[in-house]
Amino acid sequence: MTISNKKSESNESSSGSTFVPVEPFEIVVFGGTGDLARRKLLPSLYHRYRDGQISDDSRIVGVSRSQHSRAEYQELIEKYYHEFAKGEEFDPKLWAKFIKLVDYVSIDVMADKDWSALGKALSGKSDLIRVFYLAMPPRMFADICDGLKTADLVHEKSRVVLEKPLGTDYDSAREINEGVGRVFKENNIYRIDHYLGKETVQNLLVLRFGNILLEPLWSNQAIDHIEITAAESIGVGGRGSYYDGAGALRDMVQNHLLQLLCLTAMEAPSSLDANDVRTEKIKVLRALRPITPGSVKRKTVRGQYARGKVDGEAVTDYMSDVDVTESSTETYVAIKAEVDNWRWAGVPIYLRTGKRMSSRRSEIVIQFKSVPHSIFGDTPVNPNKLVIRLQPDEAVKLWFEVKEPGAGGMRLKTLPLNLSYADNFTVRYPDAYERLLMDVVRGNLSLFMRRDEVESAWKWVDGILEAWEQSEQRTELYAAGSEGPAEADDMLSGYGHKWSEG
Ligand code: BG6
């Protein structure tokens, strides 16, 4: 194996991180001119090349319907790189070497019968790892896999990566899984949830299972409730046609938020092995209490953003953004989830996600119980709180009660122990896709979802979708730039709680 852009066994990047090179591989990106390829996949591959993790004998083949020559595609992806990877170090010489790895094939996967051009662009070596990345609408997944089989492009070392959302409900997810499963074995199927590739999401595993302090408190004995928030300030951008048929429940809750819930609530796996971790996660999904037409109004709030101001700038409402005159699609959802097992009985886990909220903020808040008896008379004693900030300003904050210094009686103050990532680590955080792409090449499935996980998550989400439909639950409007609909605050106050402010 030659790693010509950098030297040895493990390579140190300019930012100080050490990367272990992966075996040479070839990757075919279906949807090679699409949004994900432009913004994430191709820049991620370049960054891994830049850090010496990808060797010069690897190759990258973009596939899409558009007609481009190889040189035109190479130019396009350089243009996209400058557009989307702002702030990244760009070395024209290194880029010139990287771009030699990149080829392009035009195929209309739903119409063209002849995929031989793709075969020609690949090495033909059956011992080279071959990755098919399907950055395409999920309804096409099974057909693409059939096409690959018919063209005889799948060999022992081939694997397929499926982008989310996998289907639109349990039945469609099953159908896709069946279709893909006819061509690829389960351990060659990588169902991606990019949240699992985020550094701070992986840190959740270290925080929980690399420290003895938290575990004795990590249950209904000491925890009152949990909040999991993924708030975004962006709107739906140019993804209106997809988003209007999906909504926040399918787009964010079915995957990202439920994965965060699993990592927060699962038992300790016996190792980091993919099946050990995934087996623990699925137990949580199976223990989620179904939300029914009878409980849906008490346990969920749907919202849609109206006009407003984000970061001081006026922004349009959702319906103008997706160019429709009527839509009840939710861009915000808040849910009271409950995990029915011994550890979590009686502990609500509030999930919340929304677009066009006041700021971008993803975090998990563990709200502990109050001390059982206060010795401080009328002085209020705030319960402890652990805030795991996933993005931005990655940090772990543990809020404590301390004595405010000075005379004048025993005054208590709530202060954080603040473990900020930025203060402790100066390395560049690789994008989640960088980590996940390299894991696919390495054959490490730990951060990918197993078929039963995805299907269980859909079962729970389907229950909510059906209950919304049956109960005709309204979608409440909220001003863009706000904290979401007031009904979500009311829902929590109905349970004696309040959303945390971080
Ligand atoms: C995607 C959703 O999976 O995650 C998007 O489809 C959302 O709607 C995005 O904006 C959020 O990801 P991140 O990494 O910016 O939190």
XYZ file of N, CA and C in Angstrom, residues 160 185-193 196 205 259 262-263 266-286 443-454 456:
147
model
N -22.614 -1.437 1.106
C -23.498 -0.359 0.647
C -23.826 0.553 1.826
N -25.483 -8.653 2.251
C -25.708 -9.268 3.567
C -25.801 -8.161 4.610
N -26.512 -8.448 5.713
C -26.721 -7.415 6.738
C -25.395 -6.775 7.191
N -24.337 -7.581 7.341
C -23.095 -6.952 7.831
C -22.305 -6.222 6.735
N -22.913 -6.114 5.554
C -22.328 -5.233 4.531
C -23.235 -4.038 4.256
N -24.227 -3.843 5.137
C -25.155 -2.707 4.951
C -24.893 -1.676 6.052
N -24.569 -0.479 5.648
C -24.226 0.601 6.578
C -25.330 1.652 6.522
N -26.240 1.599 7.512
C -27.330 2.598 7.542
C -26.819 3.774 8.355
N -26.688 4.874 7.682
C -25.977 5.994 8.305
C -26.919 6.897 9.087
N -26.469 7.338 10.240
C -27.125 8.425 10.964
C -25.973 9.330 11.353
N -24.349 9.980 14.820
C -23.476 9.024 15.517
C -22.005 9.249 15.183
N -20.725 8.202 25.034
C -20.372 6.829 25.450
C -19.221 6.862 26.451
N -31.693 8.092 18.335
C -30.350 7.560 18.570
C -29.740 8.202 19.822
N -31.301 6.613 22.755
C -30.762 5.267 23.012
C -29.422 5.343 23.734
N -28.532 6.217 23.250
C -27.206 6.286 23.872
C -27.303 6.797 25.304
N -29.427 3.602 27.310
C -29.121 2.164 27.225
C -28.267 1.684 28.401
N -28.307 0.376 28.612
C -27.427 -0.253 29.600
C -26.015 -0.280 29.031
N -25.025 -0.515 29.873
C -23.645 -0.587 29.386
C -23.480 -1.810 28.492
N -23.025 -1.622 27.255
C -22.759 -2.803 26.421
C -21.488 -3.478 26.936
N -21.308 -4.765 26.611
C -20.118 -5.405 27.170
C -18.857 -5.005 26.415
N -19.012 -4.465 25.209
C -17.850 -3.924 24.495
C -18.352 -2.924 23.472
N -17.421 -2.326 22.754
C -17.819 -1.368 21.709
C -18.127 -2.072 20.393
N -18.094 -3.375 20.423
C -18.405 -4.156 19.234
C -19.808 -3.764 18.717
N -19.926 -3.707 17.380
C -21.170 -3.200 16.786
C -22.401 -3.900 17.352
N -22.363 -5.225 17.439
C -23.575 -5.906 17.867
C -23.859 -5.721 19.348
N -22.810 -5.596 20.166
C -23.038 -5.340 21.592
C -23.739 -3.998 21.778
N -23.263 -2.978 21.076
C -23.853 -1.637 21.227
C -25.275 -1.638 20.665
N -25.429 -2.233 19.490
C -26.736 -2.160 18.839
C -27.791 -2.981 19.578
N -27.352 -4.059 20.222
C -28.296 -4.867 20.986
C -28.819 -4.069 22.187
N -27.950 -3.279 22.801
C -28.420 -2.471 23.936
C -29.340 -1.346 23.454
N -29.020 -0.763 22.309
C -29.872 0.335 21.818
C -31.274 -0.164 21.487
N -31.328 -1.339 20.881
C -32.659 -1.796 20.469
C -33.550 -2.112 21.667
N -32.935 -2.501 22.784
C -33.767 -2.763 23.973
C -34.484 -1.475 24.400
N -33.792 -0.352 24.259
C -34.415 0.929 24.627
C -35.575 1.231 23.672
N -35.318 1.047 22.376
C -36.374 1.352 21.397
C -37.606 0.490 21.647
N -37.366 -0.764 22.000
C -38.509 -1.661 22.235
C -39.252 -1.314 23.509
N -14.780 -1.353 7.835
C -15.720 -2.438 8.143
C -16.196 -2.389 9.583
N -16.228 -1.184 10.155
C -16.669 -1.044 11.543
C -18.115 -0.540 11.580
N -19.020 -1.422 12.006
C -20.455 -1.111 11.957
C -21.004 -0.464 13.236
N -20.143 -0.228 14.230
C -20.651 0.218 15.545
C -21.498 1.482 15.461
N -21.122 2.408 14.575
C -21.847 3.682 14.537
C -22.921 3.698 13.447
N -23.339 2.524 13.016
C -24.390 2.445 11.992
C -25.568 1.664 12.573
N -26.714 1.851 11.952
C -27.912 1.244 12.539
C -28.215 -0.117 11.927
N -28.571 -1.027 12.794
C -28.942 -2.357 12.320
C -30.389 -2.312 11.852
N -30.747 -3.257 10.996
C -32.097 -3.274 10.432
C -33.192 -3.212 11.510
N -33.055 -4.043 12.559
C -34.124 -4.075 13.562
C -34.239 -2.749 14.311
N -33.116 -2.031 14.452
C -33.163 -0.721 15.125
C -34.015 0.265 14.330
N -33.722 0.314 13.029
C -34.448 1.268 12.179
C -35.936 0.922 12.183
N -37.675 -0.721 14.466
C -38.312 -0.433 15.764
C -38.564 1.055 15.919
